[in-house]
């Protein structure tokens, strides 16, 4: 499906994909690119990882752990997660609320990192989250970021990207992000937590992390943010391409 976008005269002349799916492993740079792309196109940016993180935080706080699949699934169906435009300029991509409480930074702790992959492997949790994400995707003019967006949530998206990098490079990027926020972290601990998360995310039975068959794979180890962005924009608006 190709929709004509009418945001600006410049864009109106071009066929801009209405649904853009971006997948990839932790800290591959997909959120940064997704956010920038959405801004450029005037689209909604939606980071689905936030929802899995919010359910994980709710389980840690209210159930004392994430091991009880039935209880966690029940919670996933009950909690109200709101993701709203950011109201503070402290590096946040959005304001995140769990049943009305601001949890924007609480979902970024090493404890949530360590528990989010087991939670998101529960089929009932995925079902609840996927249903909400599909509704958002169907409205169009959206850049959605996650692990299964091109394969499961928006399989008909006109543009699918898979942003990748080696685990060592991704751990280095996440380490620098944490240091910038003033957190006490160790590179080896981040690396091993990320390796564990990669392993669970890519081997789970439901919606494992993998590129969709028609995804464009971008390997970012040796590319900076601008270079990745330029590659993505070239796919949307190829130089000398179809007008
Ligand atoms: O920011 P980072 O890449 O570290 O993680 P995230 O995108 O916030 O996702 C956190 C976790 O949620 C992932 O490790 C997956 O286990 C899960 N997730 C998922 O299963 N499906 C999605 N569409 C998005 C996230």
Coordinates of C-alpha atoms and ligand atoms in Angstrom, one line a residue:
X1 CA 0.0 0.0 0.0
X2 CA 1.4 3.4 -0.9
X3 CA -0.1 6.6 0.4
X4 CA 0.5 10.1 -0.8
X5 CA 1.8 12.2 2.0
X6 CA 0.7 15.8 2.0
X7 CA 2.8 17.3 4.8
X8 CA 4.6 19.9 2.6
X9 CA 4.7 20.7 -1.1
X10 CA 8.1 19.0 -1.3
X11 CA 6.9 15.8 0.3
X12 CA 3.6 15.9 -1.5
X13 CA 5.5 15.3 -4.8
X14 CA 7.0 12.1 -3.4
X15 CA 5.6 8.9 -2.3
X16 CA 6.5 8.7 1.4
X17 CA 5.8 5.4 3.1
X18 CA 3.1 5.9 5.7
X19 CA 4.2 3.0 8.0
X20 CA 7.9 2.7 8.7
X21 CA 9.0 -0.3 10.8
X22 CA 12.4 -0.2 12.5
X23 CA 13.8 -3.3 14.3
X24 CA 17.1 -4.3 15.7
X25 CA 18.9 -5.4 18.9
X26 CA 19.5 -3.3 22.0
X27 CA 21.4 -0.1 21.5
X28 CA 21.8 -0.5 17.8
X29 CA 20.8 3.1 17.3
X30 CA 17.3 2.4 16.1
X31 CA 15.6 4.8 18.6
X32 CA 17.8 7.7 17.6
X33 CA 17.2 7.1 13.9
X34 CA 13.5 6.5 14.4
X35 CA 13.1 9.7 16.4
X36 CA 15.0 11.7 13.8
X37 CA 13.1 10.2 10.9
X38 CA 9.7 10.9 12.5
X39 CA 10.7 14.5 13.1
X40 CA 11.9 14.9 9.6
X41 CA 8.6 13.5 8.1
X42 CA 6.3 15.0 10.7
X43 CA 5.2 11.5 11.8
X44 CA 4.4 9.9 15.1
X45 CA 7.4 8.2 16.7
X46 CA 6.5 5.2 18.8
X47 CA 9.1 3.1 20.7
X48 CA 7.5 -0.2 21.6
X49 CA 10.3 -1.2 24.0
X50 CA 8.8 1.3 26.4
X51 CA 5.7 -0.8 26.8
X52 CA 7.6 -4.0 27.6
X53 CA 9.8 -2.0 30.1
X54 CA 6.7 -0.6 31.8
X55 CA 5.1 -4.0 32.3
X56 CA 8.4 -5.3 33.6
X57 CA 8.6 -2.4 36.1
X58 CA 5.0 -3.0 37.2
X59 CA 5.8 -6.7 37.8
X60 CA 9.0 -6.0 39.8
X61 CA 7.1 -3.5 42.0
X62 CA 3.8 -5.2 42.4
X63 CA 4.7 -8.9 42.2
X64 CA 8.2 -8.7 43.5
X65 CA 9.6 -10.5 40.4
X66 CA 8.8 -11.6 36.9
X67 CA 8.7 -15.4 37.2
X68 CA 5.0 -15.9 37.5
X69 CA 3.8 -15.9 33.9
X70 CA 0.1 -15.9 34.7
X71 CA 0.4 -13.0 37.1
X72 CA 2.6 -11.0 34.8
X73 CA 0.2 -11.6 31.9
X74 CA -2.7 -10.5 34.0
X75 CA -0.8 -7.3 34.9
X76 CA 0.0 -6.6 31.2
X77 CA -3.7 -6.7 30.5
X78 CA -4.6 -4.4 33.3
X79 CA -2.0 -1.7 33.5
X80 CA -2.5 1.6 31.7
X81 CA 0.7 2.8 30.0
X82 CA 0.7 6.3 28.6
X83 CA 3.4 7.5 26.3
X84 CA 3.2 11.3 25.8
X85 CA 5.4 14.0 24.2
X86 CA 8.3 14.9 26.4
X87 CA 7.7 17.8 28.8
X88 CA 11.3 18.0 30.2
X89 CA 14.5 18.5 28.2
X90 CA 16.5 15.9 30.2
X91 CA 17.3 13.6 27.3
X92 CA 14.0 11.7 27.5
X93 CA 12.3 10.6 24.2
X94 CA 8.8 10.7 25.9
X95 CA 7.0 11.1 29.2
X96 CA 6.0 7.6 30.3
X97 CA 3.3 6.9 32.8
X98 CA 2.2 3.7 34.5
X99 CA -1.3 4.0 35.9
X100 CA -0.8 7.8 36.1
X101 CA 2.7 7.7 37.8
X102 CA 5.7 9.1 35.9
X103 CA 8.1 6.2 35.3
X104 CA 10.1 7.8 32.5
X105 CA 13.5 7.0 34.1
X106 CA 12.5 4.1 36.3
X107 CA 12.2 1.9 33.2
X108 CA 15.9 2.4 32.3
X109 CA 17.5 0.8 35.3
X110 CA 19.8 -2.3 35.1
X111 CA 17.1 -4.2 37.0
X112 CA 14.6 -3.6 34.3
X113 CA 17.2 -4.3 31.6
X114 CA 17.9 -7.7 33.3
X115 CA 14.2 -8.7 33.5
X116 CA 12.6 -7.2 30.4
X117 CA 13.5 -10.0 28.0
X118 CA 11.9 -12.8 30.1
X119 CA 8.7 -10.7 30.4
X120 CA 8.6 -10.0 26.7
X121 CA 8.9 -13.7 25.9
X122 CA 5.6 -14.4 27.6
X123 CA 3.0 -14.9 24.7
X124 CA 0.2 -13.4 26.7
X125 CA 2.2 -10.2 27.3
X126 CA 3.1 -9.9 23.7
X127 CA -0.6 -10.4 22.6
X128 CA -1.7 -7.5 24.9
X129 CA 1.1 -5.2 23.7
X130 CA 0.9 -6.1 20.0
X131 CA -2.9 -5.3 19.9
X132 CA -2.3 -1.8 21.2
X133 CA 0.7 -1.3 18.8
X134 CA -1.3 -2.4 15.8
X135 CA -4.0 0.1 16.5
X136 CA -1.4 2.9 16.6
X137 CA 0.2 1.6 13.4
X138 CA -3.0 1.4 11.5
X139 CA -3.5 5.2 11.9
X140 CA -0.5 5.6 9.6
X141 CA 2.2 8.3 9.4
X142 CA 4.1 6.5 12.0
X143 CA 7.7 5.4 12.7
X144 CA 7.5 2.4 15.0
X145 CA 10.6 0.9 16.6
X146 CA 11.1 -2.5 18.3
X147 CA 12.0 -6.1 17.8
X148 CA 9.0 -7.5 15.8
X149 CA 7.5 -4.5 14.1
X150 CA 8.3 -5.5 10.5
X151 CA 7.6 -9.2 11.1
X152 CA 4.5 -9.1 13.4
X153 CA 3.1 -5.7 14.3
X154 CA 3.2 -4.0 10.9
X155 CA 4.0 -6.8 8.4
X156 CA 2.5 -4.6 5.6
X157 CA 4.7 -1.6 6.4
X158 CA 6.0 0.0 3.1
X159 CA 9.5 0.5 4.6
X160 CA 11.2 -1.9 7.0
X161 CA 14.6 -1.3 8.4
X162 CA 16.8 -3.5 10.5
X163 CA 19.5 -1.6 12.3
X164 CA 22.3 -3.7 13.6
X165 CA 25.8 -3.5 15.1
X166 CA 28.2 -5.9 16.9
X167 CA 27.3 -6.5 20.6
X168 CA 30.6 -5.0 21.7
X169 CA 29.8 -1.7 19.9
X170 CA 26.3 -1.7 21.2
X171 CA 27.5 -2.2 24.8
X172 CA 30.0 0.6 24.3
X173 CA 27.2 2.9 23.1
X174 CA 24.9 2.0 26.0
X175 CA 27.8 2.4 28.5
X176 CA 28.4 6.0 27.2
X177 CA 24.7 6.8 27.5
X178 CA 24.6 5.7 31.1
X179 CA 27.8 7.6 32.0
X180 CA 26.3 10.7 30.4
X181 CA 23.2 10.3 32.7
X182 CA 25.6 10.2 35.7
X183 CA 25.0 6.5 36.4
X184 CA 27.6 4.2 38.0
X185 CA 28.0 1.4 35.5
X186 CA 30.6 -1.1 34.3
X187 CA 31.2 -2.0 30.7
X188 CA 31.6 -5.8 31.3
X189 CA 28.2 -5.8 33.2
X190 CA 26.4 -4.0 30.4
X191 CA 28.0 -6.3 27.8
X192 CA 27.0 -9.5 29.5
X193 CA 23.4 -8.2 30.3
X194 CA 23.1 -7.3 26.6
X195 CA 24.4 -10.7 25.4
X196 CA 21.8 -12.4 27.6
X197 CA 19.0 -10.1 26.3
X198 CA 20.1 -10.7 22.6
X199 CA 20.0 -14.5 23.3
X200 CA 16.5 -14.5 24.8
X201 CA 15.1 -12.0 22.3
X202 CA 16.3 -13.9 19.2
X203 CA 15.5 -17.4 20.4
X204 CA 12.0 -17.0 21.9
X205 CA 9.1 -18.9 20.4
X206 CA 6.8 -15.9 19.7
X207 CA 7.9 -13.0 17.6
X208 CA 11.7 -13.5 17.9
X209 CA 14.1 -10.7 16.9
X210 CA 15.0 -11.1 13.3
X211 CA 14.9 -9.0 10.1
X212 CA 11.7 -9.2 8.0
X213 CA 12.4 -10.9 4.7
X214 CA 11.9 -7.5 2.9
X215 CA 13.8 -5.4 5.5
X216 CA 16.8 -3.3 4.5
X217 CA 19.6 -4.2 6.9
X218 CA 22.0 -1.4 7.9
X219 CA 25.1 -2.5 9.8
X220 CA 26.2 0.5 11.8
X221 CA 29.5 -0.4 13.5
X222 CA 31.4 2.0 11.3
X223 CA 28.8 4.6 10.7
X224 CA 27.9 7.7 12.7
X225 CA 24.4 8.9 13.3
X226 CA 24.4 11.2 10.4
X227 CA 25.6 8.5 8.0
X228 CA 22.9 6.1 9.1
X229 CA 20.3 8.9 8.7
X230 CA 21.5 9.7 5.2
X231 CA 21.2 6.1 4.2
X232 CA 17.7 5.9 5.5
X233 CA 16.7 9.1 3.8
X234 CA 18.2 7.9 0.5
X235 CA 15.7 5.0 0.7
X236 CA 12.8 7.3 1.1
X237 CA 13.9 10.0 -1.2
X238 CA 16.5 8.4 -3.6
X239 CA 18.7 11.0 -5.3
X240 CA 17.4 11.2 -8.9
X241 CA 14.8 8.5 -7.9
X242 CA 11.1 8.3 -8.7
X243 CA 9.2 11.5 -8.1
Ligands
LIG1 O1 16.6 0.3 24.2 P1 16.9 -1.1 24.0 O2 17.2 -1.5 22.6 O3 17.9 -1.6 25.0 O4 15.7 -1.9 24.4 P2 14.2 -1.6 24.1 O5 14.0 -1.4 22.7 O6 13.7 -0.6 25.1 O7 13.5 -3.1 24.4 C1 13.6 -3.7 25.7 C2 13.2 -5.1 25.6 O8 11.8 -5.2 25.3 C3 13.9 -5.9 24.5 O9 15.2 -6.5 24.9 C4 12.9 -7.0 24.2 O10 13.0 -8.1 25.1 C5 11.6 -6.3 24.4 N1 10.9 -5.8 23.2 C6 10.2 -6.8 22.4 O11 10.2 -7.9 22.8 N2 9.5 -6.4 21.4 C7 9.5 -5.1 21.0 N3 8.7 -4.8 19.9 C8 10.2 -4.1 21.7 C9 10.9 -4.5 22.8

